[in-house]
Amino acid sequence: MVALFVLYPPLYGILLRTPLGAEFDAFLPGTTFLIGMLYLGLFAMSFDFISGYTGYLSFGHATFFGVGAYVVVLAANGKVPGISEGTPFMITMVLGGLVAFALALAIGAVSFRLTGVYFAMITLGFAQVVYELVRNWDYVAVNPQSGPTIGGPTPEIGVPYVDSLSVALGRLAGDSFENVLGLGIDISATLTTYYAIGLVVLLSYFAMQRIIHSPFGRVMIAIRENEERARAIGYNVFWYKMAAFGFSGFFAAIAGALFAAYVGTAPPNETFHFLVTADALIVTIIGGIGTLAGPFFGTVSYEWLEDVLSSEQGGLAPYLRATLPDGILTTDVADVINTAIAGRAPLYLGIVFVLFVLFVPNGLLGTVRDRLGDTVGTAVGDRLERYRH
Amino acid sequence: MMGTTTGLAPLVDTPLAVDAIGRLLQFDTLARIIIEGFGKAAIYFIIAVGLTIVFGLMGVLNFAHGAFAMLWAYLGGILMVVTISSGTSPVARFALFIAVAAVIFALLTAFGSVLEIGLVRPIYDRTPMYQILLTFGVGLILEELTRIVTSARGIQPEPTWTGAAATIPASLERFYSIFGANIRGFYLFAIVAGILIAAVVWAFLTRTLYGLYIRAGSEDDEMVEALGIDVRKAFTIVFGLGTGLAAVGGVFLMWDPTQGPSVLLNIEVLLYAFVVVVIGGLGSFKGTLAAAVLVGSADSLTTWVFNTGLVDFPGLSEVTIFLLLVIALVVRPQGLYGVEEVGGH
């Protein structure tokens, strides 16, 4: 899977040059959408980390995404006290994560007294308070409604204070490399970003995976299955839930930091807003709630859909307009294409979502696992083992 | 988030504050805040009551509630624009408004019933979360469809469509002097309508058989089923009625000076309706009424505080409302009049 993501961009470039290039351009996601897949996938995974594994629906999860994004942008603009403008991105990113961790503990301390729908509502309430505060707080930007923008140089991904490594990984958005390691491979600026963000997402995924497969993670699942029993066994479920919420907030903030650093700005409507949480919820259901990689695949499907239906270059609508014979392409058909296809991803996503809720409640990965009876990696391994004998 | 409080502190101007407290204690200011608060409360009540009766019987948190209100704010607006000309008298406009609200109520009640049979019914046996997810998906689809239609018809992308708001009779846009306070006519109209709707819903809940089922169902739905009541039919009817009430809320927002039909109304109505319903106690009619008054008064008070220039923070009333939600949940998780562990199948 990882290899596929590493190899995809060059492969995509080759496919575009084949005779079917126009079709590939229309139906395969471009690199900019891939980058979106990465950080949104991480956010969806962090949402699933708390909601899918402990069963506590965190309806205000966008808050942590927003905190990560804002800390990075504000730090880059020198507006976080005690942090200079030139602080390496890795440090501000982790700092954002820690702030989100602390905030998650504060919100959790109050919210975990409640369960079910009430927990969802109180986290939503906190998120809306924070959203309105940020949106009207004129310290963050000249126009807080549209959010702060990075004024300084583009942030760098790399190990802080180790210059050689920073250079090797390049800036988050900007550097391009020609003839890497003398192999004759060129890496464009976008591609550098893609790999740099991908690495952070991959590391975060492994970290979350590690937590879930540790004894701590088993307790989280025990809480989801039967909290009373988990408590009766002697676990202090409150602190387990708090810690899980904190970790989840931390990784959501990492995702937010990546978003802000890549886009260079942090509009409150795309960071702190309720709909950001809703997007994570939707892709989590489509991918499979309670499976860590599932939300990532959900995000991949969503971003792919969005790319295919985008009205800009590389979408289905421009492709149809260019390739349909003039006889079919009357004004009526063109109207249908404009209204029903171009930029309509949320509509189709909504329909797919409802169908999934009705017919595939376990989501993509969950259903595959049910069929195989185990996680994909183990099950495939077992099958292969069988054929060896 | 860090330093939010330090950022807010310089916003409060001390001499202004002393002056404002003096003015707040004056009779006309108080009257204005209270009456406007009731007007806002009426609107909050109208948008939230449908949500609470659906939750009361079915334990379904209807996340499509906002989308219903949004959709029918548009439809009501279109009906009004079509039927009204500039020469239509205010009385005729009122009559038409009521007719439109009634037609829309009937239409949407039917629509809601069909939706319940087709989509919600198959998943009652699952955890309540799936009903939330399903209705949320339905809301999403409705929102996008509205967006497609409105953009194709050239109504959007302006965030607010002014055509419908312009059909408001002049008598509702005027300010009336009551107890020395200037009150916009719309709020008085909303108070009257809110009281009427509250009375009708209350009568429905306490004087009809289905009302009895709803009240019984919110206490113990398994027992209701065991007594041989056709809960499925009751569900369908109640979901329909809840949807219809959302539509009436939408029609009201069409004339609201601070709202007007827009696609964004979906999330906005949804969140406000949730706040009211949760503060009041999920599924409790009395609680919804009380919470609407509470939220409406808070809204009116904070709007006044902002308008005096005392606090330079445009989002003040939104922050206050959601803070109220958080405080209410911390102090009384089951809401003002809620029963603990209500709902859920």
XYZ file of C-alpha atoms in Angstrom:
734
model
C 0.000 0.000 0.000
C 2.771 2.353 1.002
C 4.739 1.341 -2.061
C 1.734 2.141 -4.221
C 1.613 5.648 -2.809
C 5.341 6.101 -3.300
C 5.285 4.846 -6.874
C 1.983 6.400 -7.924
C 3.103 9.912 -8.947
C 5.815 8.813 -11.392
C 3.470 6.111 -12.684
C 0.753 8.720 -13.122
C 3.166 10.850 -15.089
C 3.955 7.923 -17.383
C 0.277 7.007 -17.826
C -0.544 10.561 -18.883
C 1.851 10.227 -21.746
C 0.232 7.030 -23.071
C -2.423 7.176 -25.834
C -5.114 6.898 -23.167
C -3.642 9.905 -21.343
C -6.825 11.960 -21.552
C -8.827 9.167 -19.946
C -6.276 8.721 -17.179
C -6.238 12.455 -16.646
C -9.993 12.424 -16.188
C -10.328 9.362 -13.989
C -7.166 9.194 -11.884
C -6.449 11.666 -9.109
C -3.730 14.233 -9.686
C -0.888 14.903 -7.286
C -2.482 17.929 -5.607
C -5.489 15.796 -4.683
C -3.143 13.110 -3.423
C -1.647 15.576 -0.981
C -5.155 16.371 0.221
C -5.741 12.650 0.656
C -2.737 12.407 2.920
C -3.504 15.078 5.504
C -7.273 14.614 5.426
C -6.708 10.887 5.739
C -4.600 11.484 8.810
C -7.322 13.679 10.283
C -9.956 11.030 9.580
C -7.740 8.415 11.211
C -7.330 10.547 14.320
C -11.123 10.973 14.414
C -11.580 7.222 14.148
C -8.909 6.695 16.810
C -11.240 8.124 19.440
C -14.664 7.590 17.870
C -14.131 4.142 16.407
C -12.042 2.589 19.145
C -13.569 3.949 22.344
C -17.046 4.507 20.905
C -17.131 8.149 22.024
C -18.188 10.218 19.018
C -16.020 13.343 19.013
C -18.226 15.836 17.201
C -15.894 18.731 17.799
C -12.814 17.144 16.373
C -12.213 19.988 13.942
C -11.064 22.054 16.934
C -7.841 20.061 17.173
C -7.282 20.200 13.420
C -7.721 23.962 13.661
C -5.381 24.294 16.633
C -2.628 22.527 14.708
C -3.178 24.717 11.664
C -3.340 27.971 13.623
C -0.291 27.243 15.771
C 1.804 26.607 12.664
C 0.625 29.707 10.833
C 0.831 31.965 13.883
C 4.275 30.633 14.779
C 5.485 31.229 11.232
C 4.219 34.816 11.553
C 5.953 35.222 14.911
C 2.687 35.629 16.774
C 3.109 32.828 19.268
C 4.874 34.238 22.337
C 8.301 32.711 22.867
C 8.522 31.160 19.411
C 10.608 32.953 16.814
C 9.530 33.186 13.190
C 12.269 30.934 11.879
C 11.444 27.960 14.107
C 11.626 24.747 12.072
C 8.271 23.405 10.971
C 8.754 20.089 12.746
C 8.946 21.917 16.069
C 5.911 24.120 15.497
C 4.000 21.087 14.249
C 4.749 19.106 17.397
C 4.026 22.210 19.456
C 0.597 22.452 17.798
C 0.088 18.799 18.617
C 0.954 19.377 22.262
C -1.376 22.369 22.530
C -4.140 20.227 21.047
C -3.249 17.442 23.481
C -3.609 19.824 26.425
C -6.836 21.264 25.032
C -8.196 17.752 24.512
C -7.467 16.935 28.141
C -9.240 20.118 29.246
C -12.309 19.424 27.077
C -12.220 15.736 27.957
C -12.121 16.435 31.696
C -15.552 18.018 31.388
C -16.982 15.961 28.527
C -16.163 12.449 29.710
C -18.643 12.785 32.506
C -21.224 12.250 29.759
C -21.821 9.421 27.310
C -23.451 8.761 23.954
C -25.346 11.568 22.284
C -24.608 13.920 25.168
C -20.871 13.461 24.734
C -21.206 14.202 21.021
C -23.214 17.321 21.823
C -20.885 18.723 24.460
C -17.819 18.288 22.254
C -19.773 19.988 19.478
C -20.643 22.796 21.892
C -16.999 23.332 22.835
C -15.989 23.255 19.183
C -18.544 25.908 18.262
C -17.407 28.148 21.116
C -13.806 27.859 19.963
C -14.836 28.377 16.332
C -16.712 31.575 17.116
C -13.890 32.852 19.329
C -11.263 32.242 16.683
C -13.403 33.639 13.906
C -13.805 36.925 15.745
C -10.410 37.181 17.406
C -8.597 39.978 15.613
C -5.193 39.035 17.073
C -4.781 36.124 14.661
C -5.211 38.032 11.422
C -6.266 41.371 10.015
C -9.491 39.738 8.919
C -10.102 36.877 11.358
C -13.099 35.697 9.310
C -10.824 34.552 6.510
C -8.050 33.363 8.800
C -4.308 33.971 9.074
C -1.869 33.463 6.212
C 1.772 32.493 6.415
C 3.733 35.629 5.681
C 7.276 34.339 5.913
C 9.189 31.692 3.974
C 7.595 28.328 3.307
C 8.130 25.942 6.191
C 10.636 23.148 5.946
C 10.108 19.534 6.768
C 13.103 17.792 8.213
C 14.748 17.051 11.502
C 15.204 20.416 13.221
C 18.735 21.719 13.632
C 20.149 18.922 11.505
C 20.814 20.851 8.361
C 21.832 18.083 6.042
C 18.622 16.144 6.636
C 16.423 19.190 6.191
C 18.041 19.791 2.851
C 17.683 16.157 1.891
C 13.940 16.214 2.514
C 13.439 19.651 1.105
C 11.015 22.355 1.875
C 7.373 21.521 2.359
C 6.419 23.442 -0.745
C 8.965 24.951 -2.999
C 12.140 22.955 -3.552
C 12.605 20.810 -6.554
C 15.441 18.391 -7.076
C 17.049 17.438 -10.285
C 19.030 14.299 -10.836
C 18.570 12.950 -7.308
C 21.490 10.831 -6.077
C 22.828 10.819 -9.575
C 20.077 8.465 -10.736
C 18.681 10.843 -13.313
C 15.317 11.196 -11.503
C 13.759 14.643 -11.242
C 11.501 15.442 -8.322
C 9.247 18.438 -8.736
C 8.312 20.792 -5.917
C 4.837 19.294 -5.594
C 6.270 15.832 -5.472
C 8.708 16.813 -2.714
C 5.748 18.076 -0.718
C 3.873 14.890 -1.421
C 6.665 12.684 -0.121
C 7.427 14.924 2.852
C 3.777 14.997 3.989
C 3.422 11.317 3.205
C 6.301 10.496 5.512
C 4.774 12.401 8.423
C 1.384 10.777 7.816
C 2.967 7.343 7.624
C 4.852 7.854 10.885
C 1.682 9.107 12.582
C -0.224 6.106 11.289
C 2.372 3.715 12.687
C 2.311 5.535 16.009
C -1.490 5.240 16.262
C -1.329 1.638 15.093
C 1.238 0.949 17.811
C -1.007 2.481 20.483
C -4.046 0.520 19.365
C -2.186 -2.788 19.370
C -0.679 -2.103 22.784
C -2.407 -3.092 26.036
C -3.612 0.499 26.193
C -5.445 0.016 22.896
C -7.067 -3.174 24.169
C -8.525 -1.187 27.054
C -9.883 1.389 24.578
C -11.702 -1.381 22.717
C -12.903 -2.837 26.003
C -14.411 0.550 26.832
C -16.201 0.591 23.492
C -17.563 -2.908 23.934
C -18.631 -2.640 27.552
C -17.504 0.239 29.711
C -19.084 -1.127 32.885
C -17.173 -4.342 32.585
C -13.902 -2.580 31.796
C -14.379 -0.574 34.971
C -15.301 -3.670 36.945
C -12.064 -5.369 35.914
C -10.310 -2.528 37.632
C -9.277 -0.177 34.852
C -9.609 3.507 35.566
C -11.614 4.054 32.385
C -11.747 7.829 32.833
C -7.995 8.248 32.447
C -7.856 5.783 29.579
C -10.506 7.778 27.761
C -8.711 11.035 28.544
C -5.407 9.736 27.216
C -7.049 8.346 24.081
C -8.767 11.696 23.488
C -5.468 13.492 24.016
C -3.575 11.318 21.524
C -6.393 11.687 19.055
C -6.273 15.472 19.423
C -2.494 15.408 18.996
C -2.648 13.605 15.650
C -5.571 15.714 14.458
C -3.388 18.757 15.122
C -0.522 17.209 13.148
C -2.926 16.826 10.233
C -4.017 20.432 10.668
C -0.402 21.584 10.763
C 0.335 19.781 7.502
C -2.735 21.339 5.925
C -1.792 24.853 7.015
C 1.813 24.485 5.965
C 0.847 23.125 2.565
C -1.924 25.611 1.809
C -0.133 28.478 3.540
C -3.295 29.751 5.199
C -5.843 28.616 7.769
C -9.393 29.819 7.044
C -11.580 29.109 10.108
C -14.265 27.590 7.865
C -11.832 24.949 6.669
C -10.216 24.264 10.007
C -12.461 24.872 13.005
C -15.868 24.473 11.382
C -18.325 21.702 12.223
C -18.373 20.537 8.611
C -14.688 19.610 8.805
C -15.612 17.127 11.523
C -18.549 15.982 9.420
C -16.233 15.220 6.497
C -14.053 13.076 8.736
C -17.160 11.309 10.010
C -18.382 10.587 6.483
C -15.107 9.170 5.210
C -14.719 7.153 8.404
C -18.073 5.479 7.824
C -17.317 4.832 4.166
C -13.883 3.450 4.944
C -14.973 1.460 7.965
C -15.313 2.756 11.518
C -13.148 1.003 14.052
C -10.429 0.180 11.530
C -7.534 2.595 11.615
C -6.638 2.408 7.933
C -10.304 2.431 6.871
C -10.843 6.194 7.206
C -7.757 6.689 5.094
C -9.266 4.637 2.293
C -12.499 6.530 2.775
C -10.594 9.770 2.281
C -8.902 8.345 -0.789
C -12.308 7.522 -2.301
C -13.628 10.957 -1.417
C -10.677 12.841 -2.864
C -10.758 10.667 -5.950
C -14.455 11.424 -6.410
C -13.791 15.106 -5.885
C -11.010 15.088 -8.455
C -13.068 13.249 -11.057
C -15.967 15.651 -10.535
C -13.886 18.783 -10.288
C -14.714 21.433 -12.826
C -11.089 22.253 -13.446
C -8.561 20.537 -15.634
C -8.315 16.802 -15.090
C -11.970 16.208 -14.262
C -14.757 14.301 -15.917
C -16.686 17.368 -17.084
C -13.883 18.973 -19.127
C -13.064 15.517 -20.473
C -16.638 14.960 -21.666
C -16.789 18.417 -23.170
C -13.595 17.774 -25.070
C -14.298 14.257 -26.269
C -18.039 13.979 -26.901
C -18.877 14.397 -30.579
C -20.585 17.683 -31.384
C -23.737 15.846 -32.406
C -24.372 14.714 -28.843
C -22.969 17.805 -27.210
C -25.992 20.016 -27.671
C -26.581 22.898 -25.276
C -28.928 20.711 -23.242
C -26.278 18.064 -22.682
C -23.698 20.728 -21.870
C -26.113 22.121 -19.276
C -26.556 18.690 -17.741
C -22.796 18.249 -17.592
C -22.387 21.625 -15.933
C -25.093 21.157 -13.342
C -24.892 17.437 -12.645
C -21.195 16.654 -12.905
C -18.905 19.631 -12.508
C -18.007 20.141 -8.852
C -20.864 17.998 -7.501
C -18.754 15.670 -5.362
C -20.647 16.442 -2.102
C -23.939 15.333 -3.664
C -22.651 11.984 -4.850
C -20.660 11.568 -1.675
C -23.890 12.082 0.260
C -25.654 9.422 -1.801
C -22.746 6.989 -1.438
C -22.718 7.742 2.281
C -26.429 6.982 2.734
C -26.054 3.764 0.757
C -23.115 2.742 2.926
C -25.036 3.449 6.116
C -27.953 1.377 4.840
C -26.172 -1.526 3.209
C -22.481 -1.561 4.180
C -22.459 -0.442 7.822
C -18.949 -1.773 8.388
C -17.471 0.285 5.563
C -14.974 -0.721 2.908
C -12.188 -2.105 5.049
C -14.502 -3.454 7.748
C -16.415 -5.497 5.183
C -13.263 -6.833 3.590
C -12.052 -7.860 7.044
C -15.344 -9.556 7.804
C -15.040 -11.562 4.601
C -11.455 -12.548 5.278
C -12.126 -13.146 8.938
C -9.015 -11.246 9.970
C -7.001 -8.142 9.153
C -6.036 -7.956 5.506
C -2.303 -8.358 6.159
C -2.715 -11.461 8.347
C -5.368 -13.057 6.157
C -3.385 -12.611 2.956
C -0.321 -13.964 4.721
C -2.271 -17.032 5.858
C -3.593 -17.671 2.368
C -0.112 -17.484 0.926
C 1.119 -19.811 3.628
C -1.525 -22.338 2.629
C -0.366 -22.382 -0.973
C 3.211 -23.080 0.009
C 2.333 -26.513 1.349
C -6.606 29.128 21.994
C -3.880 30.033 24.398
C -4.288 33.574 25.502
C -7.851 33.884 24.318
C -8.816 35.511 27.581
C -5.945 37.963 27.478
C -6.996 38.790 23.931
C -10.536 39.492 25.031
C -9.730 41.528 28.102
C -8.951 44.859 26.381
C -12.249 44.583 24.518
C -14.205 45.632 27.593
C -14.192 49.351 28.127
C -14.668 50.216 31.811
C -16.382 53.638 31.626
C -18.665 52.271 28.925
C -19.447 49.280 31.112
C -20.584 51.446 34.023
C -22.721 53.492 31.673
C -24.173 50.372 30.068
C -25.136 48.797 33.363
C -26.952 52.008 34.205
C -28.833 51.870 30.931
C -29.536 48.164 31.293
C -31.450 48.874 34.475
C -33.694 51.374 32.738
C -37.210 50.156 32.123
C -37.354 50.611 28.345
C -34.054 48.800 27.783
C -35.163 45.905 29.914
C -38.511 45.766 28.146
C -36.803 45.739 24.799
C -34.399 42.977 25.739
C -37.177 40.881 27.208
C -39.658 41.300 24.368
C -37.038 40.793 21.692
C -35.809 37.821 23.688
C -39.281 36.331 23.556
C -39.439 36.951 19.812
C -36.156 35.144 19.322
C -37.267 32.432 21.726
C -40.367 31.883 19.598
C -38.201 31.364 16.508
C -35.849 29.017 18.350
C -38.849 27.116 19.612
C -40.410 26.794 16.172
C -37.227 25.414 14.633
C -36.547 23.029 17.522
C -39.947 21.597 18.413
C -40.066 19.166 15.482
C -36.694 17.778 16.443
C -37.755 17.167 20.012
C -40.981 15.295 19.283
C -39.189 13.035 16.821
C -36.557 12.282 19.430
C -39.172 11.905 22.119
C -40.917 8.948 20.538
C -38.299 7.450 18.295
C -34.973 8.218 19.926
C -33.829 9.376 16.507
C -31.744 12.513 16.416
C -32.782 13.867 13.060
C -29.715 15.448 11.510
C -31.670 16.309 8.382
C -33.802 18.751 10.398
C -31.807 21.778 9.300
C -31.906 20.710 5.678
C -35.705 20.410 5.825
C -35.966 23.905 7.235
C -33.535 25.255 4.661
C -35.242 23.578 1.729
C -38.633 24.852 2.731
C -37.420 28.330 3.462
C -36.637 28.414 -0.232
C -39.834 26.796 -1.362
C -41.916 29.054 0.853
C -40.002 32.020 -0.469
C -40.635 31.006 -4.049
C -44.339 30.488 -3.380
C -44.535 33.915 -1.766
C -42.636 35.624 -4.572
C -44.879 33.989 -7.171
C -48.164 34.792 -5.469
C -47.371 38.318 -4.298
C -47.149 41.469 -6.337
C -46.070 44.874 -5.126
C -49.733 45.892 -4.824
C -50.688 43.075 -2.476
C -52.034 44.480 0.766
C -50.394 43.581 4.094
C -53.479 41.639 5.174
C -53.389 39.568 2.003
C -49.678 38.978 2.544
C -50.378 37.636 6.011
C -53.123 35.402 4.688
C -50.867 34.132 1.938
C -48.055 33.552 4.386
C -50.291 31.433 6.566
C -51.616 29.570 3.533
C -48.078 28.942 2.305
C -47.007 27.729 5.730
C -50.007 25.369 5.849
C -49.413 24.007 2.337
C -45.754 23.471 3.076
C -46.527 21.836 6.381
C -48.818 19.358 4.635
C -46.351 18.691 1.820
C -43.428 18.146 4.087
C -45.358 15.985 6.502
C -46.073 13.663 3.594
C -42.446 13.874 2.475
C -41.179 13.064 5.954
C -43.478 10.071 6.246
C -42.236 8.645 2.959
C -38.660 9.206 4.052
C -39.278 7.401 7.307
C -40.797 4.384 5.595
C -38.153 4.234 2.902
C -34.935 5.005 4.738
C -35.172 5.229 8.509
C -37.390 2.205 9.144
C -34.899 -0.422 7.894
C -32.282 0.576 10.466
C -34.201 0.857 13.743
C -32.572 -2.290 15.027
C -29.106 -0.784 14.778
C -27.367 1.483 17.291
C -28.738 5.053 17.426
C -25.573 6.337 15.788
C -26.608 4.903 12.438
C -29.850 6.858 12.460
C -27.858 10.035 13.111
C -25.547 9.160 10.245
C -28.360 8.295 7.879
C -30.326 11.477 8.483
C -27.135 13.479 8.226
C -26.505 11.943 4.813
C -30.041 12.783 3.751
C -29.457 16.374 4.878
C -26.263 16.512 2.859
C -28.008 15.294 -0.280
C -30.854 17.777 0.148
C -28.375 20.602 0.664
C -26.460 19.764 -2.489
C -29.649 19.367 -4.541
C -30.811 22.771 -3.353
C -27.454 24.205 -4.269
C -27.722 22.756 -7.771
C -31.238 24.066 -8.318
C -30.577 27.508 -6.875
C -27.380 27.994 -8.836
C -29.042 26.801 -12.026
C -31.864 29.291 -11.474
C -29.466 32.101 -10.727
C -30.690 32.524 -7.140
C -27.331 31.645 -5.659
C -24.358 31.991 -5.258
C -25.216 35.140 -3.317
C -25.311 33.829 0.231
C -28.739 35.260 0.919
C -31.540 35.371 -1.528
C -33.317 38.663 -0.959
C -36.354 37.943 -3.132
C -38.206 36.085 -0.399
C -37.308 38.530 2.353
C -38.769 41.325 0.251
C -42.258 39.812 0.459
C -42.494 40.759 4.130
C -45.393 43.152 4.807
C -44.346 46.661 5.779
C -46.195 46.314 9.064
C -43.701 43.670 10.182
C -40.677 45.716 9.235
C -41.858 48.724 11.207
C -40.832 49.275 14.779
C -43.542 49.455 17.426
C -43.259 51.183 20.736
C -44.184 48.883 23.609
C -43.442 49.889 27.210
C -41.192 52.556 25.777
C -39.140 50.041 23.833
C -38.823 49.901 20.053
C -39.626 46.398 18.854
C -39.512 45.190 15.289
C -42.919 43.983 14.164
C -41.530 40.664 13.049
C -40.704 39.718 16.624
C -44.245 40.423 17.771
C -45.527 38.280 14.915
C -43.077 35.528 15.888
C -44.253 35.647 19.511
C -47.886 35.221 18.460
C -47.019 32.422 16.038
C -44.759 30.740 18.561
C -47.487 30.736 21.199
C -49.986 29.366 18.689
C -47.682 26.599 17.539
C -46.735 25.743 21.106
C -50.438 25.536 21.995
C -51.249 23.330 19.013
C -48.324 20.979 19.617
C -49.146 20.857 23.319
C -52.751 20.021 22.533
C -51.585 17.366 20.096
C -49.330 15.835 22.722
C -51.846 15.849 25.563
C -55.239 15.581 23.874
C -54.776 13.109 21.040
C -54.021 9.419 20.911
C -50.749 9.907 19.052
C -49.677 12.456 21.596
C -50.271 9.824 24.222
C -48.101 7.376 22.289
C -45.315 9.933 22.010
C -45.376 10.718 25.704
C -45.520 7.041 26.567
C -42.851 6.212 24.015
C -40.443 8.742 25.448
C -40.839 7.059 28.845
C -40.592 3.440 27.753
C -40.965 2.514 24.105
C -40.708 -1.232 24.672
C -43.684 -1.134 26.995
C -45.661 0.857 24.440
C -44.958 -1.815 21.868
C -45.868 -4.560 24.309
C -49.231 -2.901 24.879
C -50.061 -3.580 21.260
C -49.764 -0.086 19.912
C -48.641 0.065 16.309
C -45.393 1.872 17.011
C -44.300 1.744 13.385
C -47.326 3.693 12.229
C -46.835 6.153 15.066
C -43.185 6.548 14.082
C -44.132 7.345 10.503
C -46.692 9.926 11.538
C -44.446 11.546 14.115
C -41.479 11.713 11.776
C -43.745 13.322 9.213
C -45.025 15.865 11.719
C -41.520 16.649 12.931
C -40.456 17.262 9.366
C -43.498 19.442 8.779
C -42.667 21.531 11.842
C -39.116 21.980 10.569
C -40.649 23.316 7.383
C -42.757 25.840 9.269
C -39.570 26.951 11.008
C -37.970 27.406 7.623
C -40.880 29.476 6.357
C -40.452 31.715 9.381
C -36.754 32.221 8.835
C -37.614 33.499 5.376
C -38.811 36.756 6.956
C -36.310 36.852 9.793
C -34.323 40.099 9.515
C -31.113 38.294 10.441
C -31.606 35.155 8.321
C -33.367 34.773 4.968
C -33.213 31.656 2.805
C -29.718 30.394 2.094
C -28.046 27.035 1.731
C -26.003 27.784 4.841
C -29.222 27.702 6.838
C -28.971 23.914 6.898
C -26.124 23.717 9.397
C -27.160 26.862 11.240
C -30.706 25.700 11.974
C -29.432 22.240 12.829
C -26.952 23.513 15.393
C -29.384 25.964 17.007
C -32.152 23.396 17.151
C -29.741 20.980 18.817
C -28.668 23.518 21.367
C -32.268 24.214 22.330
C -33.295 20.572 22.406
C -30.257 19.435 24.364
C -30.491 22.231 26.940
C -34.167 21.485 27.407
C -33.631 17.774 27.751
C -33.874 15.548 24.684
C -37.442 14.660 23.888
C -39.060 16.962 26.425
C -41.630 19.412 25.064
C -41.646 21.513 28.221
C -37.859 21.556 28.233
C -37.699 22.742 24.635
C -40.043 25.604 25.471
C -38.002 26.606 28.527
C -34.701 26.266 26.707
C -35.976 28.343 23.785
C -36.840 31.155 26.202
C -33.437 30.830 27.857
C -31.507 30.828 24.583
C -33.672 33.573 23.091
C -33.119 35.843 26.101
C -29.375 35.180 26.074
C -29.294 35.966 22.370
C -31.243 39.181 22.835
C -29.144 40.293 25.819
C -25.818 39.644 24.121
C -26.985 41.302 20.912
C -27.826 44.377 22.978
C -24.456 44.239 24.760
C -22.682 44.086 21.422
C -24.746 46.921 19.980
C -23.887 49.205 22.891
C -20.244 48.848 21.879
C -19.436 47.473 25.316
C -17.821 44.366 23.860
C -16.330 44.572 20.414
C -16.939 40.960 19.477
C -19.404 40.219 16.652
C -19.710 36.512 17.450
C -20.743 37.197 21.034
C -24.283 35.843 20.876
C -23.189 32.622 19.123
C -20.446 32.059 21.689
C -22.915 32.666 24.513
C -25.428 30.206 23.099
C -22.914 27.410 22.747
C -21.420 28.221 26.136
C -24.932 27.848 27.533
C -25.053 24.403 25.939
C -21.754 23.392 27.499
C -22.693 24.744 30.922
C -26.114 23.117 30.786
C -24.584 19.755 29.915
C -22.025 20.013 32.694
C -24.511 21.054 35.349
C -27.450 18.968 34.212
C -26.509 16.394 31.581
C -30.080 15.265 31.110
C -31.233 18.815 30.350
C -33.706 21.035 32.159
C -36.664 18.665 32.012
C -35.060 15.619 30.485
C -35.262 12.095 31.744
C -31.957 10.345 32.180
C -31.174 7.650 29.633
C -34.011 8.744 27.395
C -34.258 7.331 23.898
C -32.102 4.748 22.208
C -33.333 1.404 21.006
